[in-house]
């Protein structure tokens, strides 16, 4: 119901009259929405439902002129605390409003107050100020379940919540196969749902909708504000990962954004050098993290090259803001390394004519909005681009990525240091418990250890020559280019990392999990895939092809999820010699 409501409001904002008529026709007359521009309320089935900050109250509030002034002063006091952090002054001011505070939750946040809060957030707050902003949201508007109970700020609300829980349990115990009993149980569940919904979700939705129905050429849109809000929240959580209240706030804001950024609201557009606005192109340059672009000249090559295309996903109300960007190279085969995608000589890039191409290589997919982290937009964009290419270029029959392995070297270095530490403990009589807990006897085979000793001898490694783990660590940390003699060792280890290492029922490597979860096939692991300094640090220059076989996507996705990440489909080009059976 919520998603239908948002879809209709968005269509109304965009003034797509034909779409509105079709929407009403498909959903019937039972879903009728009418906006009241004076109060910001919305009519459902001719019944007015206000976006109140405490939906569990049923009585109305009568505000005289004096109380309206107090309400204004109340909000201004909260704003001032967010700015200066003077809690004593806030408490002193709050004591003056005790007569209206019990009723304040029964009215909406006034629109002008909401706009002022957003203006303050972006113009007057440093990191500490933003933390106070989140504090006010949690204490004043987070609803009953978590903040009020944990912080014990409002015993009246806590007791009300307990009564609803008791009512649900009582109706569940007395549940019988008759209409009255079932209705009682369902009604109590609905009451519980109402109080579980945080009040700040209504505040954010009101702000989003109000900004949608107004001209916002010079203002931040409501959705952009919520995205930035979550980006700041994620930055704060990096320093305070175990904060229960902030994590709950993040969960709820993520759910809110997920509903607003669902497929009906999204548009996939191809980007062009001559027609895409400079503002969008500038954002593309700034946000490209997989293969940094750097400047407009490099971007022009990626947009105008004979074998290059670029697509971006946009929200219908934010058409000047790319959400996710996918870069594509058209080739006649599945590329093994980035030098095929970006030839050193420009003439080499023109040798392969578009007419001969049958493969689309997705060499970069990058989120342009950090605040949308964890919201699955990339999967939708890839499948949308595949559909576009199939319709416009029927000669393109293969779809594959050329992807980085961002977590491999970090994982390997950690494992090597553990083995080095275990060996050192054994030399000085270390505890057996430590070794049993962390030791990985399969990390290196005996033949690989022997090879490492030979390499150490060739390179005159005097120190730690009896420790193969130390030798390997020195080699991978201190070489600018991959050593060819290390290929069998590193390829086996990276294959193990991608194919076998799991965490919480999914592949440990985030890029692997993303593509395999989408239904892609692990097609090939490529030695010398990208020799840039960044890829050397991330994966020793190794890259991966994940192939999107369109007729296998659903089955692969199902097997991967049901097996807890264990079932990863291997492609025809995969070198099985590196796979530990």
XYZ file of C-alpha atoms in Angstrom:
581
model
C 0.000 0.000 0.000
C 2.799 2.398 0.895
C 4.568 1.791 -2.408
C 1.329 2.351 -4.330
C 0.816 5.602 -2.456
C 4.317 6.818 -3.245
C 4.049 5.797 -6.882
C 0.806 7.705 -7.319
C 2.208 10.813 -5.616
C 5.291 10.715 -7.799
C 3.209 10.346 -10.958
C 1.057 13.228 -9.795
C 4.159 15.353 -9.239
C 5.489 14.524 -12.697
C 2.064 15.377 -14.185
C 1.814 12.147 -16.169
C -1.964 12.262 -16.588
C -2.229 9.197 -18.791
C -0.177 7.143 -16.355
C -2.389 8.312 -13.510
C -5.531 7.202 -15.339
C -4.005 3.821 -16.109
C -2.884 3.489 -12.502
C -6.385 4.221 -11.200
C -7.882 1.805 -13.733
C -5.548 -1.024 -12.698
C -5.950 -0.508 -8.969
C -9.653 0.268 -8.890
C -11.627 3.049 -7.236
C -10.782 1.726 -3.780
C -7.446 3.538 -3.998
C -8.187 7.255 -4.281
C -5.660 9.861 -3.219
C -6.178 13.541 -2.894
C -3.588 15.979 -1.647
C -4.601 18.751 0.690
C -2.039 21.457 0.033
C -3.022 23.393 3.154
C -2.476 20.743 5.786
C -0.228 18.319 3.921
C -2.699 15.547 4.691
C -3.711 12.795 2.282
C -7.125 11.233 1.688
C -7.418 7.459 1.340
C -10.836 6.007 0.394
C -12.318 9.407 1.313
C -11.030 9.005 4.876
C -8.572 11.640 5.987
C -5.382 10.231 7.540
C -2.897 12.713 8.957
C 0.830 12.049 9.092
C 0.842 12.504 12.853
C 4.038 12.011 14.838
C 2.202 9.676 17.233
C -0.353 7.631 15.374
C -1.414 5.704 18.465
C -3.234 8.779 19.834
C -6.809 9.065 18.653
C -7.943 12.317 20.253
C -7.421 15.665 18.563
C -5.507 18.645 19.926
C -6.903 22.124 20.293
C -4.156 24.710 19.906
C -4.959 28.291 20.840
C -2.731 31.207 19.837
C -0.616 30.916 22.988
C -0.064 27.193 22.511
C 0.899 27.735 18.885
C 3.569 30.148 20.076
C 4.785 27.566 22.582
C 4.968 24.949 19.841
C 7.089 27.311 17.752
C 9.362 27.986 20.766
C 9.618 24.259 21.415
C 10.907 23.577 17.919
C 13.270 26.540 18.041
C 14.735 25.237 21.305
C 15.441 21.875 19.701
C 17.041 23.609 16.737
C 19.232 25.739 19.002
C 20.410 22.677 20.927
C 21.335 20.961 17.673
C 23.426 24.020 16.758
C 25.174 24.833 20.080
C 24.863 21.606 22.106
C 23.754 23.426 25.280
C 21.712 20.677 26.956
C 21.152 22.622 30.202
C 19.507 25.442 28.285
C 17.410 22.910 26.378
C 16.171 21.245 29.579
C 15.389 24.635 31.121
C 13.348 25.603 28.068
C 11.568 22.244 27.915
C 10.309 22.702 31.487
C 8.324 25.728 30.316
C 6.350 23.604 27.851
C 5.235 20.756 30.105
C 1.569 21.608 29.588
C 1.690 21.060 25.829
C 4.394 18.388 25.486
C 1.954 15.562 26.227
C -0.150 16.676 23.251
C 2.651 17.756 20.936
C 3.059 14.312 19.426
C -0.496 14.550 18.100
C 0.350 17.151 15.457
C 2.547 17.047 12.405
C 5.926 18.719 12.173
C 5.065 22.036 10.486
C 6.442 22.325 6.983
C 8.358 25.523 7.689
C 9.964 23.871 10.725
C 10.980 20.886 8.603
C 12.582 23.179 6.026
C 14.435 25.062 8.755
C 15.785 21.793 10.202
C 17.114 20.779 6.800
C 18.657 24.219 6.234
C 20.366 24.040 9.628
C 21.629 20.550 8.906
C 23.468 21.602 5.748
C 24.639 25.086 6.675
C 25.359 25.193 10.410
C 26.338 21.709 11.589
C 29.725 20.080 11.881
C 30.090 16.369 12.690
C 29.196 16.875 16.368
C 26.181 18.934 15.394
C 24.983 16.187 13.071
C 25.348 13.714 15.921
C 23.041 15.949 18.004
C 20.605 16.066 15.082
C 20.431 12.262 15.132
C 20.113 12.352 18.930
C 17.018 14.587 18.699
C 15.526 12.344 16.003
C 16.072 9.270 18.187
C 14.802 10.759 21.445
C 11.865 12.761 20.116
C 10.739 10.911 17.013
C 11.907 7.304 17.063
C 8.651 5.852 18.349
C 8.103 3.645 21.350
C 9.959 0.354 20.892
C 13.673 1.066 21.065
C 14.640 4.578 22.110
C 11.896 5.138 24.660
C 12.449 1.781 26.343
C 16.244 1.819 26.238
C 16.554 5.474 27.216
C 13.467 5.389 29.499
C 12.579 8.895 28.395
C 8.797 8.551 28.473
C 7.279 5.978 30.835
C 3.764 6.823 29.652
C 4.667 5.728 26.109
C 6.498 2.685 27.404
C 3.461 1.602 29.422
C 1.217 2.165 26.416
C 3.483 -0.049 24.333
C 3.374 -2.765 26.995
C -0.423 -2.666 27.000
C -0.536 -3.202 23.242
C 1.858 -6.136 23.522
C -0.285 -7.667 26.274
C -3.368 -7.169 24.113
C -1.721 -8.950 21.159
C -0.665 -11.868 23.365
C -4.125 -12.115 24.946
C -5.877 -12.104 21.561
C -3.416 -14.720 20.308
C -4.163 -16.982 23.268
C -7.911 -16.574 22.739
C -7.758 -16.951 18.968
C -10.594 -19.101 17.634
C -12.087 -19.871 14.245
C -14.677 -17.124 14.266
C -14.823 -13.673 12.757
C -14.817 -11.692 16.022
C -11.797 -13.486 17.447
C -9.813 -13.117 14.226
C -10.721 -9.418 13.908
C -9.649 -8.723 17.489
C -6.285 -10.345 16.857
C -5.749 -8.547 13.529
C -6.757 -5.182 15.010
C -4.304 -5.558 17.882
C -1.562 -6.481 15.380
C -2.352 -3.349 13.385
C -2.065 -1.251 16.548
C 1.311 -2.823 17.183
C 2.456 -2.025 13.650
C 1.386 1.598 14.081
C 3.454 2.141 17.203
C 6.431 0.267 15.791
C 6.726 2.735 12.898
C 9.220 5.448 13.878
C 7.782 8.960 13.808
C 10.773 10.291 11.885
C 9.775 8.143 8.881
C 6.630 10.258 8.596
C 8.686 13.435 8.960
C 11.029 12.337 6.172
C 8.176 11.206 3.911
C 6.356 14.508 4.374
C 9.517 16.383 3.481
C 10.134 14.220 0.391
C 6.556 14.662 -0.845
C 6.463 18.411 -0.149
C 9.678 18.949 -2.094
C 8.340 16.856 -4.980
C 5.247 18.982 -5.471
C 7.170 22.261 -5.451
C 9.753 23.778 -7.755
C 13.138 22.890 -6.271
C 15.520 24.180 -8.910
C 17.743 25.877 -6.352
C 17.100 23.572 -3.419
C 18.105 20.104 -2.378
C 15.319 17.637 -3.092
C 13.780 15.672 -0.248
C 15.297 12.413 -1.474
C 18.749 13.971 -1.813
C 18.511 15.158 1.772
C 17.620 11.680 3.038
C 20.476 10.180 0.994
C 22.935 12.661 2.498
C 21.456 12.039 5.940
C 22.196 8.334 5.637
C 25.684 8.972 4.254
C 26.493 11.029 7.351
C 24.938 8.374 9.567
C 27.108 5.670 7.983
C 30.207 7.803 8.585
C 29.277 8.171 12.259
C 28.620 4.427 12.555
C 32.157 3.703 11.349
C 33.337 5.135 14.674
C 30.446 3.783 16.740
C 29.557 0.419 15.169
C 27.832 -0.999 18.259
C 25.430 1.897 18.861
C 22.062 0.108 18.968
C 19.963 3.222 18.460
C 21.974 4.534 15.505
C 21.957 1.091 13.880
C 18.185 0.935 14.296
C 17.904 4.411 12.749
C 20.086 3.260 9.842
C 17.915 0.176 9.315
C 14.726 2.236 9.164
C 16.159 4.910 6.856
C 17.521 2.177 4.569
C 14.061 0.604 4.392
C 12.536 3.995 3.601
C 15.046 4.639 0.807
C 14.580 1.119 -0.580
C 10.890 1.769 -1.124
C 11.491 5.141 -2.776
C 14.211 3.714 -5.040
C 12.237 0.727 -6.261
C 12.016 0.023 -10.046
C 8.839 2.046 -10.790
C 10.718 5.225 -9.836
C 13.947 4.476 -11.749
C 15.118 5.406 -15.235
C 18.091 3.963 -17.127
C 19.669 6.424 -19.570
C 22.660 6.168 -21.867
C 25.148 8.987 -21.372
C 26.579 10.925 -24.309
C 29.430 13.399 -24.536
C 27.512 15.957 -26.574
C 24.046 15.755 -25.035
C 24.496 14.834 -21.363
C 24.714 17.939 -19.161
C 28.152 19.027 -17.857
C 26.807 18.792 -14.291
C 26.039 15.081 -14.718
C 29.376 14.424 -16.441
C 31.210 16.152 -13.618
C 29.451 13.915 -11.088
C 30.464 10.854 -13.132
C 34.127 11.881 -12.957
C 33.983 12.622 -9.242
C 32.248 9.394 -8.237
C 34.029 6.826 -10.444
C 36.032 4.692 -8.007
C 36.665 1.414 -9.884
C 38.765 2.911 -12.702
C 39.193 6.633 -11.867
C 38.578 8.965 -14.801
C 40.407 12.047 -13.547
C 39.344 14.682 -16.058
C 36.935 15.533 -18.872
C 39.395 14.497 -21.599
C 39.534 10.934 -20.265
C 35.767 10.898 -19.842
C 35.365 11.972 -23.479
C 37.390 8.937 -24.593
C 35.131 6.624 -22.597
C 31.993 8.204 -24.054
C 33.049 8.674 -27.680
C 35.312 5.662 -28.225
C 34.122 3.353 -31.038
C 33.662 0.462 -28.639
C 32.560 2.245 -25.460
C 29.195 2.955 -23.887
C 28.105 4.322 -20.529
C 24.742 4.030 -18.770
C 23.414 5.519 -15.563
C 20.435 4.930 -13.322
C 18.387 7.957 -12.228
C 15.409 8.545 -9.964
C 12.468 10.144 -11.750
C 12.555 13.136 -9.408
C 16.380 13.466 -9.515
C 17.222 13.364 -13.210
C 20.343 15.491 -12.676
C 21.826 13.040 -10.175
C 23.222 9.673 -11.350
C 22.718 6.907 -8.787
C 24.761 4.064 -10.315
C 26.949 4.140 -13.422
C 27.800 1.158 -15.650
C 30.642 1.374 -18.196
C 30.653 -1.012 -21.158
C 33.236 -2.054 -23.726
C 32.008 -3.784 -26.896
C 34.372 -6.538 -28.054
C 34.526 -9.747 -30.066
C 35.550 -11.876 -27.060
C 35.545 -11.921 -23.248
C 38.451 -9.666 -22.264
C 41.144 -11.000 -19.932
C 42.746 -7.736 -18.855
C 42.186 -3.990 -18.766
C 44.755 -3.395 -21.531
C 42.237 -4.891 -23.928
C 39.573 -2.474 -22.685
C 41.922 0.536 -22.696
C 44.589 -0.133 -25.365
C 47.859 1.730 -24.922
C 47.565 3.060 -28.477
C 44.377 4.773 -29.654
C 44.651 3.075 -33.048
C 44.358 -0.324 -31.363
C 41.001 0.736 -29.946
C 39.697 1.317 -33.477
C 40.761 -2.020 -34.919
C 37.741 -3.896 -33.674
C 34.745 -2.544 -35.597
C 31.384 -2.380 -33.863
C 29.858 -4.667 -36.503
C 32.187 -7.491 -35.487
C 31.492 -7.241 -31.787
C 29.417 -9.890 -30.080
C 30.349 -9.306 -26.427
C 29.571 -6.566 -23.928
C 32.179 -6.238 -21.169
C 30.963 -4.491 -18.020
C 34.279 -3.177 -16.767
C 32.997 -0.782 -14.109
C 29.846 -0.524 -12.062
C 30.032 2.174 -9.459
C 27.578 3.751 -7.040
C 27.507 7.523 -7.251
C 25.602 7.905 -3.973
C 27.219 6.606 -0.781
C 23.952 7.102 1.081
C 22.355 4.351 -1.035
C 24.870 1.731 0.091
C 23.180 -1.639 0.586
C 20.231 -0.786 -1.674
C 20.333 -3.106 -4.684
C 20.431 -0.744 -7.642
C 23.404 -2.276 -9.479
C 21.609 -5.534 -10.188
C 18.666 -3.661 -11.708
C 20.976 -1.462 -13.826
C 22.918 -4.422 -15.275
C 19.759 -6.256 -16.300
C 18.282 -3.062 -17.722
C 21.400 -2.419 -19.828
C 21.409 -6.021 -21.053
C 17.824 -5.517 -22.205
C 18.715 -2.240 -23.967
C 21.707 -3.772 -25.760
C 19.672 -6.794 -26.870
C 17.048 -4.512 -28.405
C 19.429 -2.032 -30.039
C 22.379 -4.299 -30.916
C 21.119 -7.844 -31.559
C 24.643 -8.925 -32.564
C 25.656 -8.655 -28.879
C 25.039 -12.136 -27.469
C 27.567 -12.391 -24.604
C 27.535 -10.322 -21.428
C 30.444 -10.487 -19.017
C 32.226 -8.379 -16.441
C 35.919 -7.727 -15.957
C 35.899 -7.233 -12.224
C 38.351 -6.436 -9.417
C 38.855 -8.592 -6.315
C 39.073 -5.899 -3.628
C 39.441 -8.135 -0.577
C 41.926 -10.788 -1.730
C 45.267 -9.318 -0.656
C 43.911 -8.194 2.693
C 42.615 -11.716 3.339
C 45.874 -13.375 2.204
C 48.169 -11.059 4.160
C 46.109 -11.649 7.307
C 46.341 -15.426 6.826
C 50.104 -15.287 6.209
C 50.726 -13.171 9.310
C 48.749 -15.650 11.415
C 50.899 -18.522 10.133
C 54.092 -16.528 10.762
C 52.890 -15.749 14.275
C 52.041 -19.411 14.939
C 55.504 -20.493 13.764
C 57.127 -17.925 16.033
C 55.058 -19.136 19.001
C 56.098 -22.712 18.324
C 59.761 -21.698 18.278
C 59.473 -20.215 21.785
C 57.098 -22.854 23.144
C 53.828 -21.127 22.315
C 50.438 -22.480 23.371
C 48.864 -25.234 21.333
C 45.400 -23.636 21.675
C 46.423 -20.595 19.661
C 47.761 -22.752 16.845
C 44.688 -24.988 16.732
C 42.349 -22.020 16.567
C 43.997 -20.070 13.760
C 46.364 -22.419 11.955
C 45.452 -23.138 8.323
C 47.389 -26.199 7.188
C 45.937 -25.968 3.674
C 47.059 -22.397 3.032
C 50.256 -23.593 1.312
C 50.958 -27.014 -0.151
C 54.325 -28.703 0.403
C 55.189 -28.281 -3.277
C 54.426 -24.557 -2.987
C 56.638 -24.206 0.074
C 59.469 -25.840 -1.834
C 58.933 -23.421 -4.731
C 59.050 -20.453 -2.352
C 62.365 -21.636 -0.893
C 63.776 -21.775 -4.434
C 62.533 -18.266 -5.205
C 64.016 -16.997 -1.918
C 67.362 -18.507 -2.798
C 67.291 -16.926 -6.258
C 66.524 -13.525 -4.731
C 69.090 -13.863 -1.926
C 66.549 -13.744 0.898
C 68.671 -14.435 3.983
C 66.121 -13.519 6.628
C 63.302 -15.958 7.412
C 64.492 -18.325 4.675
C 63.067 -21.220 6.676
C 59.578 -19.703 6.796
C 57.687 -19.985 3.475
C 54.862 -17.769 4.754
C 57.297 -14.948 5.453
C 58.876 -15.404 2.034
C 55.511 -15.149 0.278
C 54.537 -12.117 2.365
C 57.782 -10.346 1.451
C 57.337 -11.135 -2.225
C 53.777 -9.898 -2.592
C 54.302 -6.780 -0.490
C 57.567 -5.653 -2.069
C 57.166 -6.300 -5.790
C 55.717 -3.692 -8.147
C 54.720 -6.263 -10.763
C 53.519 -9.863 -10.366
C 56.264 -12.503 -10.351
C 55.494 -15.107 -12.983
C 56.885 -17.889 -10.780
C 54.237 -17.074 -8.168
C 51.383 -17.589 -10.647
C 50.425 -21.174 -9.633
C 50.459 -20.264 -5.932
C 48.574 -16.985 -6.248
C 46.014 -18.343 -8.733
C 45.186 -21.263 -6.453
C 44.885 -18.968 -3.430
C 42.692 -16.411 -5.202
C 40.487 -19.225 -6.544
C 40.058 -20.526 -3.017
C 39.258 -16.997 -1.779
C 36.599 -16.390 -4.433
C 35.070 -19.850 -4.572
C 35.318 -21.214 -1.034
C 35.736 -18.429 1.533
C 32.334 -17.506 3.046
C 30.902 -15.225 5.664
C 27.352 -15.428 6.951
C 26.221 -17.636 4.084
C 27.676 -15.627 1.220
C 30.975 -15.184 -0.604
C 33.536 -13.301 1.470
C 34.547 -11.078 -1.428
C 31.866 -8.363 -1.875
C 32.188 -8.145 -5.675
C 31.920 -11.921 -6.002
C 28.845 -11.967 -3.786
C 27.239 -9.151 -5.790
C 27.571 -10.814 -9.192
C 26.967 -14.422 -8.118
C 23.908 -13.301 -6.153
C 22.669 -11.671 -9.356
C 22.862 -15.082 -11.024
C 26.152 -14.650 -12.892
C 28.625 -17.470 -13.554
C 32.233 -17.508 -12.336
C 33.643 -17.648 -15.847
C 37.394 -17.085 -15.494
C 40.098 -15.768 -13.150
C 42.686 -13.722 -15.032
C 46.385 -13.505 -14.192
C 47.836 -10.048 -15.026
C 44.322 -8.640 -15.362
C 45.182 -5.124 -14.176
C 48.731 -4.011 -13.349
C 47.803 -0.655 -11.827
C 49.188 0.047 -8.348
C 45.706 -0.094 -6.878
C 44.956 -3.561 -8.280
C 48.389 -4.802 -7.170
C 47.503 -3.798 -3.611
C 44.004 -5.274 -3.826
C 44.506 -8.503 -5.747
C 48.098 -8.780 -7.005
C 46.844 -7.629 -10.396
C 44.358 -10.515 -10.762
C 40.878 -9.852 -12.242
C 37.710 -11.933 -12.722
C 35.103 -12.453 -15.437
C 31.548 -13.011 -14.189
C 29.374 -14.017 -17.127
C 25.663 -13.214 -17.311
C 24.047 -16.160 -19.102
C 20.524 -14.798 -19.350
C 18.777 -18.170 -19.384
C 20.592 -19.265 -16.197
C 20.331 -16.196 -13.963
C 17.289 -17.221 -11.921
C 18.485 -20.792 -11.380
C 21.990 -19.672 -10.374
C 20.589 -17.093 -7.988
C 18.273 -19.676 -6.408
C 21.033 -22.255 -5.910
C 23.432 -19.686 -4.456
C 20.945 -18.356 -1.904
C 19.463 -21.720 -0.915
C 22.913 -23.294 -0.444
C 24.105 -20.477 1.813
C 26.620 -19.263 -0.769
C 28.150 -22.688 -1.413
C 26.762 -23.223 -4.938
C 28.741 -21.047 -7.357
C 28.297 -21.953 -11.027
C 31.605 -22.304 -12.905
C 31.879 -21.294 -16.571
C 33.478 -22.980 -19.559
C 36.636 -20.816 -19.456
C 37.368 -21.530 -15.794
C 40.765 -23.160 -15.107
C 39.841 -26.003 -12.759
C 43.465 -26.895 -12.061
C 43.529 -24.089 -9.499
C 40.437 -25.317 -7.685
C 41.013 -27.343 -4.507
C 38.442 -30.120 -4.708
